[in-house]
Structure formats: C-alpha cells, structure tokens
Coordinates of C-alpha atoms in Angstrom, one line a residue:
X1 CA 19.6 -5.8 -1.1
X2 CA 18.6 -7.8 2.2
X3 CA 21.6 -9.9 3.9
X4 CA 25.1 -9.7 4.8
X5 CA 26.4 -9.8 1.1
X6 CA 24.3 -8.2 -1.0
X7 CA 24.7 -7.6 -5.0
X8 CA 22.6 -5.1 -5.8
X9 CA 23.1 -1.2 -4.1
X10 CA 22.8 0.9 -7.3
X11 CA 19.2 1.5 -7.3
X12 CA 17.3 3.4 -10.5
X13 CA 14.4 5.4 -9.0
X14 CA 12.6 6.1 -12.1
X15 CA 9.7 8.5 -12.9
X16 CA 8.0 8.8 -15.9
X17 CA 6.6 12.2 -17.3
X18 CA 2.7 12.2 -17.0
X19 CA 2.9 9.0 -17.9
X20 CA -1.0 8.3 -18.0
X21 CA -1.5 11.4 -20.2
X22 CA 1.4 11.0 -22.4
X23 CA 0.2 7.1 -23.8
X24 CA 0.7 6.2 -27.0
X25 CA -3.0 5.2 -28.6
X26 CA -1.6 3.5 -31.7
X27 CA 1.1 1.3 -29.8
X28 CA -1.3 0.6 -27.2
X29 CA -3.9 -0.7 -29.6
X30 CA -1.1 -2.6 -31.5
X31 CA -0.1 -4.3 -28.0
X32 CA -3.8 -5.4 -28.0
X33 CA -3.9 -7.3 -30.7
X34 CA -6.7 -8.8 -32.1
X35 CA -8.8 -8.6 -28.4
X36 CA -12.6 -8.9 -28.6
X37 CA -12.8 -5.6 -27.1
X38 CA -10.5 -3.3 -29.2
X39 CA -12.9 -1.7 -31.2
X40 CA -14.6 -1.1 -27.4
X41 CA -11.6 0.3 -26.3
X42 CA -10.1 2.2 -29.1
X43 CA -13.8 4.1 -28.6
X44 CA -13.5 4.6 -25.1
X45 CA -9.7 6.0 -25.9
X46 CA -10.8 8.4 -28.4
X47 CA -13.8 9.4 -26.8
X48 CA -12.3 12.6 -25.8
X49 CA -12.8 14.3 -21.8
X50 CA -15.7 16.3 -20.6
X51 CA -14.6 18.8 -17.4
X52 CA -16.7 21.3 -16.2
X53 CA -18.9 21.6 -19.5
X54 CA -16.1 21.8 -21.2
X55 CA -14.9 19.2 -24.2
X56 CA -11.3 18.3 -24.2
X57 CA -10.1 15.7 -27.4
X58 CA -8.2 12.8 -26.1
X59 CA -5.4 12.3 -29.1
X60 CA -3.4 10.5 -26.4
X61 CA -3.1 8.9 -22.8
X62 CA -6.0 7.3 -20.9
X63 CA -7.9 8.7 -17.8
X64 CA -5.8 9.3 -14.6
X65 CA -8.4 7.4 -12.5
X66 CA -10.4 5.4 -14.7
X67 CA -11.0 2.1 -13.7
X68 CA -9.3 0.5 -17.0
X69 CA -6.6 2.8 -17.1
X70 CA -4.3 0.9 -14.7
X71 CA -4.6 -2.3 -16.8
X72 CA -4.3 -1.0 -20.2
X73 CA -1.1 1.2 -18.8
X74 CA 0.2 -2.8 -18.1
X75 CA -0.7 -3.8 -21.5
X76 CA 1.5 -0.7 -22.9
X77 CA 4.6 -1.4 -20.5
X78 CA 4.8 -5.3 -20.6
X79 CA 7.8 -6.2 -21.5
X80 CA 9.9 -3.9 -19.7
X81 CA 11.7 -6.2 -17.9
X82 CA 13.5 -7.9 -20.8
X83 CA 13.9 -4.2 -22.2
X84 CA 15.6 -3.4 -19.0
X85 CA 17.7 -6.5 -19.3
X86 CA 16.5 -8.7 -16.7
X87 CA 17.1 -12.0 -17.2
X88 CA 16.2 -15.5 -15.3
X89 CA 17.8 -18.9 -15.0
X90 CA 15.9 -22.3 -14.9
X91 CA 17.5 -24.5 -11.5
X92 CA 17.5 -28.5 -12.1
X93 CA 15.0 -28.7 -9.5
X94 CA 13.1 -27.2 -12.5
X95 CA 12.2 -23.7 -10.6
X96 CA 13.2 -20.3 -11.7
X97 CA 15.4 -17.5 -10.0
X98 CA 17.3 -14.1 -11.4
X99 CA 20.0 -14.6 -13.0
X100 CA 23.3 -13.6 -10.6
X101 CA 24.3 -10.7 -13.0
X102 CA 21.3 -9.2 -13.9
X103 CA 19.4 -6.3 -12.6
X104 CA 16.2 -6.6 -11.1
X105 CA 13.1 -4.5 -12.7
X106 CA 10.1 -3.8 -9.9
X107 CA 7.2 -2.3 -11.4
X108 CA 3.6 -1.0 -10.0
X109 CA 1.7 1.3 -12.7
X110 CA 3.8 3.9 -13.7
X111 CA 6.2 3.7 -10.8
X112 CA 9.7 1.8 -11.4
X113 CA 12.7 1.0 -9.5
X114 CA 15.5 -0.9 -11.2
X115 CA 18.3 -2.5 -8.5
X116 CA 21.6 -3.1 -9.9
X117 CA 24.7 -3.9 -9.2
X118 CA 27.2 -0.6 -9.7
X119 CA 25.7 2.8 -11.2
X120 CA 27.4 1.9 -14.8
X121 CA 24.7 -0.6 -14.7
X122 CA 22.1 1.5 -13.8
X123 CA 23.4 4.0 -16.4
X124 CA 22.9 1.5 -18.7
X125 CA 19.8 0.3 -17.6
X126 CA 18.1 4.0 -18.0
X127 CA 19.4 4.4 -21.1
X128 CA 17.7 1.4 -22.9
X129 CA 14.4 1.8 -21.3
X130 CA 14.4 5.8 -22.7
X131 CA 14.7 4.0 -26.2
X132 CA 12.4 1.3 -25.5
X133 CA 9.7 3.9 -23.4
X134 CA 10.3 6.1 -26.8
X135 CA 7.9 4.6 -29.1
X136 CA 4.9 4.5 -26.0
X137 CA 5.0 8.3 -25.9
X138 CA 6.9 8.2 -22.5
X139 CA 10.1 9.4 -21.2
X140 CA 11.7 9.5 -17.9
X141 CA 11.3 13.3 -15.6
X142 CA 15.3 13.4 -15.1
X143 CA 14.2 16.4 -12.1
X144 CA 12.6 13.3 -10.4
X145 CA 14.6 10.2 -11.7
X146 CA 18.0 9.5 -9.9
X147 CA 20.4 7.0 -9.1
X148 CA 21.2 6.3 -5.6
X149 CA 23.3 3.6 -3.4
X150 CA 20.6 2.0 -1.0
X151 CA 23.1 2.0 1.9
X152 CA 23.6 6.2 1.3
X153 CA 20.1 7.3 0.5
X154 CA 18.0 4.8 0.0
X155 CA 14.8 5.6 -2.0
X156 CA 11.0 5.7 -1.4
X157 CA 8.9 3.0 -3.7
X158 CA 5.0 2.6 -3.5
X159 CA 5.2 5.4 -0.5
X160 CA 7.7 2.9 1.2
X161 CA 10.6 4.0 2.3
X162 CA 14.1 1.2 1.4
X163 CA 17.1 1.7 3.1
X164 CA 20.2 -0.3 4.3
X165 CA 21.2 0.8 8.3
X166 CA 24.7 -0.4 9.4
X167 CA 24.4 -3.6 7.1
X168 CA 20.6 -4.4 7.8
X169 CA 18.3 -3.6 5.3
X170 CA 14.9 -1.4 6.5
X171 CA 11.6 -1.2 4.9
X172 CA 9.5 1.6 6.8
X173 CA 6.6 3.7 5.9
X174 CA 7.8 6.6 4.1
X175 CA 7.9 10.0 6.1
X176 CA 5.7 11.7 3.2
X177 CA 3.2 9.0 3.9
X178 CA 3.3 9.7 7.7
X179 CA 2.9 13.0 6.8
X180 CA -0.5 12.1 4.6
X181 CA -2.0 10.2 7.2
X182 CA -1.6 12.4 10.2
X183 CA -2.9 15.3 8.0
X184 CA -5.6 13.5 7.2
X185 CA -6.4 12.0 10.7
X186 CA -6.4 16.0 11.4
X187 CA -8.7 17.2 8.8
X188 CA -10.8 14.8 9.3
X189 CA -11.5 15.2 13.4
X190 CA -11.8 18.8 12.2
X191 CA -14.6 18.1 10.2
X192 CA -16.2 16.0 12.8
X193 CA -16.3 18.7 15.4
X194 CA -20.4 18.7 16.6
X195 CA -21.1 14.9 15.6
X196 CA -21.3 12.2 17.9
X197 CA -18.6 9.6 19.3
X198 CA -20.7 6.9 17.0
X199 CA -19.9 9.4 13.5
X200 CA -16.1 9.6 14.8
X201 CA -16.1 5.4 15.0
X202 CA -17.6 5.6 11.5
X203 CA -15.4 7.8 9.8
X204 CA -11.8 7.1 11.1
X205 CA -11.8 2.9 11.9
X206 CA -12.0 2.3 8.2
X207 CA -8.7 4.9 7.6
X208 CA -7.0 3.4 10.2
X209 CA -7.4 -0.4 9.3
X210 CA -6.6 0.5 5.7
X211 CA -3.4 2.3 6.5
X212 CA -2.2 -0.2 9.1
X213 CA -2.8 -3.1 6.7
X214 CA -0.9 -1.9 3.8
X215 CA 2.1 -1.2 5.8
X216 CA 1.8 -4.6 8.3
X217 CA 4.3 -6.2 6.5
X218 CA 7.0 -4.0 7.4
X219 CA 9.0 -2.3 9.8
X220 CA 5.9 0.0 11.0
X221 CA 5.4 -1.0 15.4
X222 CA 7.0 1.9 15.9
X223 CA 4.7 4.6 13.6
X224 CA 1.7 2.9 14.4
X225 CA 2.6 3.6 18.2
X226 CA 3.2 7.1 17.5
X227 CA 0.0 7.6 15.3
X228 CA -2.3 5.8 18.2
X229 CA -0.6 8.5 20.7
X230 CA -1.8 11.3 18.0
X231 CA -4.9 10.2 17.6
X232 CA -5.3 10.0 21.4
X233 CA -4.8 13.6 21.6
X234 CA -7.0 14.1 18.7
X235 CA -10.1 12.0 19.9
X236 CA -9.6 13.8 23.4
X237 CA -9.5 17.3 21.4
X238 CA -12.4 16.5 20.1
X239 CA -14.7 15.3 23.1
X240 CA -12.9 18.6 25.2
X241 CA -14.4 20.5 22.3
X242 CA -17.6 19.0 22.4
X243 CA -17.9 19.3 26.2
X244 CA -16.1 22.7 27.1
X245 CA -17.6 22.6 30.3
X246 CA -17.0 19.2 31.6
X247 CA -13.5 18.2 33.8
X248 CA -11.2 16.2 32.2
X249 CA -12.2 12.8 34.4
X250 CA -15.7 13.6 33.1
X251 CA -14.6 13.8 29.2
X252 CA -12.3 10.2 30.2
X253 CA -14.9 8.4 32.6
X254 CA -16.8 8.9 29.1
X255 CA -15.1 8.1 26.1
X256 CA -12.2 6.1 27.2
X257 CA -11.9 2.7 28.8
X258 CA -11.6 -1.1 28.3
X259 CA -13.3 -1.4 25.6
X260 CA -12.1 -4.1 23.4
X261 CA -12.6 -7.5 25.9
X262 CA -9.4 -8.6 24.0
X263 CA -7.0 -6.0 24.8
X264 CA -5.5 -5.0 28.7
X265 CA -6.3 -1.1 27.7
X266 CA -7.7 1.3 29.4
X267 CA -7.3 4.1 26.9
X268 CA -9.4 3.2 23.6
X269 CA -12.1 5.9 22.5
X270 CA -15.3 4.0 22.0
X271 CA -19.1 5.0 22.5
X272 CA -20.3 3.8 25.8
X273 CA -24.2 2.6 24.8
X274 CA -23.0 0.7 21.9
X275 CA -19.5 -0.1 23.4
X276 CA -18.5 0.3 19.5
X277 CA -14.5 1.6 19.7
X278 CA -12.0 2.9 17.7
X279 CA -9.1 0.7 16.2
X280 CA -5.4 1.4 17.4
X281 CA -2.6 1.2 14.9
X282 CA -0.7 -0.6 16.5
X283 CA -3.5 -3.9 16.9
X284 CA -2.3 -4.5 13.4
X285 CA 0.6 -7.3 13.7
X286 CA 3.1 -7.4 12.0
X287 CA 3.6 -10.1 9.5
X288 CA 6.3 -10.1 6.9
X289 CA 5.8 -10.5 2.8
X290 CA 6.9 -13.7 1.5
X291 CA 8.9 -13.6 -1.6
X292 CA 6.6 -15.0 -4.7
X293 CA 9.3 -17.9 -6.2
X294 CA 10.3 -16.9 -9.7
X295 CA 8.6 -15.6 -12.2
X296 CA 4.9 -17.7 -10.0
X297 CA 2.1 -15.7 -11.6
X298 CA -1.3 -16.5 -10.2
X299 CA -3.0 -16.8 -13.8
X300 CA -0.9 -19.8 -14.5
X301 CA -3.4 -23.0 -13.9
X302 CA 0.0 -25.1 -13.2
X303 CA 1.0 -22.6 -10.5
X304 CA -2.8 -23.5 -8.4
X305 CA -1.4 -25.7 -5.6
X306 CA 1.2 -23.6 -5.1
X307 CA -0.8 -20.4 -4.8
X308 CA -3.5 -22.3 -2.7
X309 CA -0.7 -23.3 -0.2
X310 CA 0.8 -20.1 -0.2
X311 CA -2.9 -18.1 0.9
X312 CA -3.5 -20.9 3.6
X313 CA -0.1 -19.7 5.3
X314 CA -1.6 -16.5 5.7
X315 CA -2.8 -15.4 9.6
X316 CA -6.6 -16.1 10.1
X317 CA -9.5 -13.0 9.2
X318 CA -9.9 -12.9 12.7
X319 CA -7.9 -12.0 16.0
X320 CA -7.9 -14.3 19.0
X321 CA -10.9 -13.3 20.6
X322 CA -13.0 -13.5 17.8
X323 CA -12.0 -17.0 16.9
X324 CA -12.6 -17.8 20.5
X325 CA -16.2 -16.7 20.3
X326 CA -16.8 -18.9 17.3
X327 CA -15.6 -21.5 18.5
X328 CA -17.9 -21.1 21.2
X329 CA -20.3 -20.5 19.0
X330 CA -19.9 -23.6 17.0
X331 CA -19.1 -21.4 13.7
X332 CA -22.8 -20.4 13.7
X333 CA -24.1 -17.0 13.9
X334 CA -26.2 -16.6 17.4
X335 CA -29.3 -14.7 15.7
X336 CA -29.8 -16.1 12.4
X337 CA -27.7 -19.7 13.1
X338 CA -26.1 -19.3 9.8
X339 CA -23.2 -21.8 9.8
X340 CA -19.1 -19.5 9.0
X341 CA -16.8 -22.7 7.8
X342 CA -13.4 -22.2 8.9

C-alpha cells in the first residue's frame, strides 16, 4: 500500500462472528495433536462457565479473556494464510519476500485484513476463507466485513486507522480510539475529584504512557498534542474544583510549572513537595516500525543474530536526561550503589 506505485488497494476488512465463543472444541483439540497438555486442556475447555452463581456448559469456544484463550484461538487459525492464498518466493540471496501476485493476509486474534490487488481478488479471497473458517465453527459477520479501496475509505485495523491521502499512505490512531481515551481521561479525573495531586500522578501517568507507546510508531504528534491540551483543561478542572475559592494564579503558582529538568515547559501538572509530574503525550517520540524481513519468526534459533540486531536498533529505555544522570552516576544507583549495565 506504501509508495508511489503500489499493488495492493482492495483491502478485505474481515470480522468474524463471536469468534471466541463460536470455536470448534474437536478441531481445536485435533490441531493440538499429541501436546503434553491436551488432556489439561480439553478439561479446562469443557469445564463449563460459572457467572453470577450461575452454571453455563461450555460445548464450544474458549473464554473471551482467559489468559490461554488468545493462544489456543492461534492454534485454531494457523494456517490461514496459505487458506487465503498467500504465497512467498525464496530470493538467491537466500531471503524470503511475498510473492508479486499474491495477497497479503495480516492477522492479530480474531481480527483480519486481507490486501489485494482488485476487489475480484478479494472476492475471492473471502470466499475460500468462509470454506476454510467452516469446519472451526466460524464465519465471517457480512454487517461488519466489507471490501474497500484504501485510497477511498481506508479501514481501521488493531484500532488503527490505514488510509492513502493524495498518494501517501497514513497510519493514524483511529477516531474511535481517540474517542476511548479522552472518555476515559474524563471518567477518570471525575472519579478523582477530592484526592490529592499525588493520586491524580498515580492514576493517569501509567494510561498515558501506555497509550502513547502503542501508537509511537505512527503518525500520532498531532493527537498526542491535542490530548496534552485536553488533559490541561482537565488537570486544571480538577485543582479549580478542589480549590473553589482560590484565583486562578493561586491554582497555577501550585500545580503547574517546570517540572521535568528535561523539558523548556512551564505548563506540566506535578505535585510540588515531591516534584512528581504528569507525562505529556506528546514526550512520546515518534519512531517508526521496521518491517520484520519474510516470514523472520523469533522462535526460529537460526533467525537469533538477526533478531538480536534488530532489538539493539531500538531507541534507549531512557530519555536524554536520564542517561545523562547515569552517566554521571557511573551506572550505579546513588543509595544502594547497585551497578545498571548499559
């Protein structure tokens, strides 16, 4: 989809029905094989649900939510690529890439997009994963599965929104997931109305680090600008609400100021005895994905150098400042001189 001449606009957005309750036991189990644990998990399968006192059989499907439910739901869909028709090429310098005429399958749980080259393709490409989902106890929600041209709609994936703009191809955080997190960021400063500056910190750092991580790989400066003015007004909602009486340059002189040493801002909502501070959306830098070569799994021992050189191309655990205080430090922690290799 990405460049000046790209092969593959038709895009299958796929749903499946319920597809966590609708797994089939037997298949699964068959899939399996002869694991050490099938007996363990044919148990756990049939085991049946217990919800508000009441007992529910489980004749099918696993857990929404359960911690094995993810990987077994793997178990029951590998192969869906080569169902789908995907199909790879070795190059003579002995690596792999997707074949030029094939489509491409992208799978996480039990949401799928397929990208192909013309909507016949796509056509087809639906039509031989219904017979091939068939015998799993799935099939596809046709009110949510569609097929769309990427430089027309373009389609949300993984709350991820994919679209082509005047030739250049964007990947932006969905508007239903900006939606989530400002609700959220609402609900949440609600709830937090008569605790201190120190239970704010608490609560909403780790929701903002986590959303600004999982979307730091794409096109997202602009959001996380937006969402740091939001929760500006929300932080200063909040400390107006727990000082009604106070004037504004009271309410600022208290909560807001320079508080990170690394950052030229005046306007970061921190506590002032522990000079503790909240984290801005937009301190997240942006650092685009790098495409995994082939068919690279991590689980293949042949594939370790490669893996180990692509982790070490990463950016460092820590921003500037803090690797500037190490250093200083000598890597060693100043209270119990425990020594941090680099």
């Amino acid at each position: 989809m990405n460049g000046k001449n790209p092969h593959r606009l038709w895009v299958l957005d796929a749903d499946l029905t319920a597809a966590f309750d609708r797994i089939d036991h037997q298949n699964l189990l068959d899939r399996i094989g002869m694991f050490p644990a099938r007996g363990m998990i044919r148990d756990w399968l049939k085991a049946g649900v217990v919800d508000q006192d009441r007992f529910a059989p489980t004749e099918e499907g696993t857990p929404q939510g359960g911690v094995a439910s993810p990987l077994l739901f793997n178990v029951a869909l590998h192969g869906m690529e080569q169902a789908a028709g995907v199909r790879y090429q070795k190059l003579t310098t002995g690596d792999t890439k997707l074949a030029t005429d094939s489509p491409a399958l992208i799978r996480f749980a039990d949401d799928l997009v397929a990208l192909c080259h013309s909507r016949e393709q796509a056509e087809q490409v639906k039509a031989r994963l219904a017979v091939w989902l068939a015998p799993r106890g799935l099939t596809f929600n046709e009110d949510k599965t569609r097929i769309v041209h990427v430089e027309e709609h373009g389609f949300d994936f993984l709350a991820f929104n994919v679209r082509r703009y005047h030739g250049k191809l964007l990947i932006r955080p969905s508007k239903a997931a900006v939606r989530r997190i400002r609700h959220r960021l609402r609900a949440e400063m609600l709830a937090l109305r008569g605790a201190n500056a120190q239970a704010v910190l608490r609560k909403i750092n780790p929701i903002v680090r986590g959303w600004s991580a999982y979307y730091r790989t794409v096109v997202s400066s602009k959001i996380f600008n937006s969402l740091d003015d939001y929760m500006w007004k929300l932080t200063y909602k909040w400390a107006k609400h727990s000082h009604p009486n106070k004037p504004k340059n009271w309410i600022v002189k208290r909560y807001f100021g320079q508080f990170n040493p690394s950052r030229q801002d005046k306007w970061v909502f921190g506590h002032r005895d522990s000079n503790a501070y909240l984290r801005k959306f937009f301190w997240t830098k942006i650092i685009r994905h790098q495409l995994v070569a082939g068919t690279a799994s991590p689980d293949d021992p042949a594939l370790a150098d490669y893996w180990a050189t692509r982790r070490h191309r990463g950016p460092p655990l820590m921003d500037r400042g803090m690797l500037r205080l190490l250093r200083a430090q000598h890597g060693r922690c100043p209270l119990c001189r425990d020594f941090r290799p680099s």
